[in-house]
One Martini backbone bead per residue (centre of mass of N, CA, C, O) as a GRO file, in nm:
protein
  196
    1MET     BB    1  12.097  10.829  10.648
    2ASN     BB    2  12.033  10.592  10.438
    3GLU     BB    3  11.936  10.580  10.099
    4MET     BB    4  11.797  10.274  10.164
    5ASP     BB    5  11.614  10.433  10.364
    6PHE     BB    6  11.279  10.445  10.531
    7GLN     BB    7  11.110  10.704  10.718
    8ILE     BB    8  10.848  10.786  10.949
    9SER     BB    9  10.800  11.119  11.085
   10LEU     BB   10  10.650  11.291  11.326
   11PRO     BB   11  10.582  11.546  11.488
   12ASP     BB   12  10.586  11.608  11.825
   13TRP     BB   13  10.295  11.732  11.852
   14VAL     BB   14  10.132  11.474  11.806
   15GLU     BB   15  10.197  11.326  12.069
   16ASP     BB   16  10.107  11.551  12.256
   17LEU     BB   17   9.812  11.570  12.165
   18LEU     BB   18   9.738  11.265  12.215
   19GLY     BB   19   9.821  11.262  12.525
   20ARG     BB   20   9.574  11.473  12.613
   21GLY     BB   21   9.364  11.277  12.517
   22PRO     BB   22   9.176  11.051  12.425
   23LYS     BB   23   9.176  10.694  12.334
   24VAL     BB   24   8.863  10.700  12.271
   25PHE     BB   25   8.623  10.715  11.975
   26PRO     BB   26   8.303  10.618  11.947
   27ALA     BB   27   8.234  10.845  11.754
   28ALA     BB   28   8.260  10.949  11.437
   29GLU     BB   29   8.275  11.254  11.500
   30ASP     BB   30   8.524  11.227  11.689
   31ARG     BB   31   8.718  11.121  11.474
   32VAL     BB   32   8.694  11.361  11.284
   33ARG     BB   33   8.787  11.577  11.482
   34LEU     BB   34   9.069  11.466  11.520
   35VAL     BB   35   9.171  11.484  11.220
   36MET     BB   36   9.112  11.788  11.205
   37ARG     BB   37   9.308  11.869  11.425
   38LEU     BB   38   9.556  11.771  11.281
   39ALA     BB   39   9.525  11.954  11.034
   40GLN     BB   40   9.522  12.223  11.186
   41GLU     BB   41   9.797  12.196  11.327
   42ASN     BB   42   9.965  12.158  11.071
   43ILE     BB   43   9.911  12.450  10.963
   44GLU     BB   44   9.979  12.625  11.212
   45ARG     BB   45  10.281  12.484  11.231
   46ARG     BB   46  10.400  12.428  10.944
   47THR     BB   47  10.410  12.078  10.877
   48GLY     BB   48  10.186  12.097  10.638
   49GLY     BB   49   9.906  11.997  10.520
   50PRO     BB   50   9.526  12.002  10.518
   51PHE     BB   51   9.564  11.691  10.641
   52GLY     BB   52   9.385  11.420  10.802
   53ALA     BB   53   9.430  11.098  10.981
   54GLY     BB   54   9.295  10.761  11.071
   55ILE     BB   55   9.327  10.460  11.254
   56PHE     BB   56   9.058  10.249  11.365
   57ASP     BB   57   8.890  10.061  11.569
   58ALA     BB   58   8.588   9.929  11.674
   59SER     BB   59   8.603  10.120  11.948
   60GLY     BB   60   8.783  10.393  11.859
   61ARG     BB   61   9.077  10.334  11.857
   62LEU     BB   62   9.380  10.461  11.804
   63ILE     BB   63   9.640  10.340  11.596
   64ALA     BB   64   9.688  10.577  11.361
   65PRO     BB   65   9.824  10.860  11.253
   66GLY     BB   66   9.774  11.139  11.008
   67ILE     BB   67   9.973  11.354  10.803
   68ASN     BB   68  10.069  11.595  10.590
   69ILE     BB   69  10.432  11.557  10.461
   70VAL     BB   70  10.536  11.650  10.182
   71THR     BB   71  10.711  11.914  10.211
   72PRO     BB   72  10.914  11.839  10.452
   73THR     BB   73  11.005  11.555  10.287
   74ASN     BB   74  10.991  11.542   9.975
   75CYS     BB   75  10.712  11.348   9.952
   76SER     BB   76  10.435  11.264   9.755
   77VAL     BB   77  10.313  11.007   9.940
   78LEU     BB   78  10.268  11.181  10.225
   79HIS     BB   79   9.982  11.140  10.299
   80ALA     BB   80   9.771  11.100  10.551
   81GLU     BB   81   9.668  10.817  10.470
   82MET     BB   82   9.944  10.683  10.415
   83VAL     BB   83  10.058  10.728  10.696
   84ALA     BB   84   9.843  10.578  10.861
   85ILE     BB   85   9.870  10.308  10.721
   86ALA     BB   86  10.174  10.258  10.767
   87LEU     BB   87  10.165  10.281  11.081
   88ALA     BB   88   9.962  10.048  11.119
   89HIS     BB   89  10.129   9.825  10.996
   90LYS     BB   90  10.360   9.852  11.194
   91ARG     BB   91  10.205   9.814  11.461
   92LEU     BB   92  10.058   9.530  11.369
   93GLY     BB   93  10.241   9.350  11.165
   94ARG     BB   94  10.067   9.400  10.884
   95TYR     BB   95   9.937   9.431  10.550
   96ASP     BB   96   9.657   9.336  10.680
   97LEU     BB   97   9.465   9.483  10.897
   98GLY     BB   98   9.213   9.264  10.893
   99ASP     BB   99   9.309   8.973  10.853
  100GLY     BB  100   9.078   8.858  10.654
  101GLY     BB  101   8.833   8.978  10.859
  102LYS     BB  102   8.899   8.958  11.177
  103PHE     BB  103   8.923   9.276  11.158
  104TYR     BB  104   8.830   9.614  11.248
  105TYR     BB  105   8.887   9.896  11.030
  106GLU     BB  106   8.928  10.256  11.006
  107LEU     BB  107   8.923  10.532  10.784
  108VAL     BB  108   8.994  10.871  10.868
  109THR     BB  109   8.905  11.188  10.706
  110SER     BB  110   8.907  11.529  10.635
  111THR     BB  111   8.935  11.429  10.332
  112GLU     BB  112   8.900  11.303  10.060
  113PRO     BB  113   9.051  11.100   9.855
  114CYS     BB  114   9.272  11.064   9.639
  115ALA     BB  115   9.383  10.864   9.396
  116MET     BB  116   9.608  10.731   9.561
  117CYS     BB  117   9.449  10.671   9.826
  118PHE     BB  118   9.223  10.515   9.699
  119GLY     BB  119   9.410  10.280   9.596
  120ALA     BB  120   9.502  10.190   9.898
  121ILE     BB  121   9.249  10.097  10.052
  122PRO     BB  122   9.201   9.797   9.959
  123TRP     BB  123   9.500   9.706  10.053
  124SER     BB  124   9.486   9.766  10.372
  125GLY     BB  125   9.205   9.637  10.526
  126VAL     BB  126   8.971   9.811  10.545
  127ALA     BB  127   8.606   9.855  10.618
  128ARG     BB  128   8.623  10.179  10.648
  129LEU     BB  129   8.516  10.511  10.532
  130VAL     BB  130   8.570  10.846  10.662
  131CYS     BB  131   8.447  11.175  10.563
  132GLY     BB  132   8.451  11.507  10.523
  133ALA     BB  133   8.550  11.653  10.299
  134ARG     BB  134   8.572  11.708   9.968
  135GLY     BB  135   8.746  11.693   9.680
  136GLU     BB  136   8.623  11.961   9.563
  137ASP     BB  137   8.727  12.135   9.797
  138ALA     BB  138   9.027  12.099   9.730
  139GLN     BB  139   9.006  12.200   9.436
  140ARG     BB  140   8.901  12.490   9.500
  141ILE     BB  141   9.204  12.561   9.625
  142GLY     BB  142   9.403  12.374   9.397
  143PHE     BB  143   9.392  12.083   9.415
  144ASP     BB  144   9.496  11.767   9.281
  145GLU     BB  145   9.313  11.456   9.279
  146GLY     BB  146   9.293  11.317   9.027
  147PRO     BB  147   9.198  11.012   8.864
  148LYS     BB  148   8.879  10.948   8.947
  149LEU     BB  149   8.611  10.800   8.991
  150PRO     BB  150   8.300  10.929   8.990
  151HIS     BB  151   8.205  10.664   9.190
  152TRP     BB  152   8.423  10.567   9.410
  153TRP     BB  153   8.251  10.465   9.656
  154LYS     BB  154   8.120  10.227   9.503
  155ALA     BB  155   8.381  10.068   9.454
  156LEU     BB  156   8.431  10.014   9.754
  157GLU     BB  157   8.159   9.880   9.823
  158GLU     BB  158   8.205   9.640   9.620
  159ARG     BB  159   8.459   9.559   9.826
  160GLY     BB  160   8.335   9.601  10.135
  161ILE     BB  161   8.355   9.922  10.177
  162GLN     BB  162   8.253  10.147  10.380
  163VAL     BB  163   8.090  10.475  10.317
  164THR     BB  164   8.141  10.805  10.463
  165ARG     BB  165   8.008  11.125  10.401
  166ASP     BB  166   8.008  11.459  10.519
  167LEU     BB  167   8.149  11.469  10.797
  168LEU     BB  168   8.192  11.778  10.884
  169ARG     BB  169   8.245  11.941  10.620
  170GLU     BB  170   8.267  12.246  10.700
  171ASP     BB  171   8.517  12.207  10.877
  172GLY     BB  172   8.700  12.110  10.646
  173VAL     BB  173   8.673  12.365  10.472
  174SER     BB  174   8.794  12.562  10.679
  175ILE     BB  175   9.078  12.441  10.670
  176LEU     BB  176   9.136  12.493  10.373
  177LYS     BB  177   9.099  12.802  10.389
  178ARG     BB  178   9.318  12.854  10.602
  179TYR     BB  179   9.557  12.759  10.438
  180ILE     BB  180   9.537  12.984  10.227
  181LYS     BB  181   9.552  13.225  10.424
  182LEU     BB  182   9.852  13.122  10.520
  183GLY     BB  183  10.006  13.032  10.241
  184GLY     BB  184   9.982  12.758  10.142
  185PRO     BB  185  10.093  12.519   9.939
  186ILE     BB  186  10.039  12.419   9.606
  187TYR     BB  187  10.104  12.084   9.513
  188TYR     BB  188  10.254  11.986   9.200
  189PRO     BB  189  10.444  11.843   8.916
  190ARG     BB  190  10.248  12.018   8.727
  191ASN     BB  191  10.086  12.161   8.495
  192ARG     BB  192   9.748  12.227   8.396
  193GLY     BB  193   9.803  12.212   8.126
  194SER     BB  194   9.856  12.092   7.840
  195ALA     BB  195  10.018  11.871   7.679
  196LYS     BB  196  10.340  11.886   7.474
   0.00000   0.00000   0.00000
């Protein structure tokens, strides 16, 4: 690959897993279960971090999956949400998924977005965000979620993006705990101590 080229490739097991399941997930709980299954498989297969995401259309059809592939790709921006958003942009052929409000898409995540992913949500064109575990659940196992607004979900709602939190939260927390039990790395580029 050319150094001036950038491609996102998910492990083969993602396509295999999605090929065996339903194509439409009408209930929000079903969509959350799918992204949590992606997160679970990702840690069990040791292909990345304990986070899964997906972009779904108004009928609940999966447009693009996402898993955290930071460590295998050595790329800090490849969080599950960012991967799902990027793959949805590619599949739909537009930088605004909702095309100015003509279409409804939602981002579903196994855990609430970190500061980076939070920042990408308004730019993506999604109309709704659905989350499983909370950011503090990820922080409890050692992840640094970055500097997010204290009431970040209200900031999204003020921009017209509906937010649903805590859907199957305990299932999401279990995935985070399993990741630690398996010895998954907690990655961030700096020490937590004060700057010197």
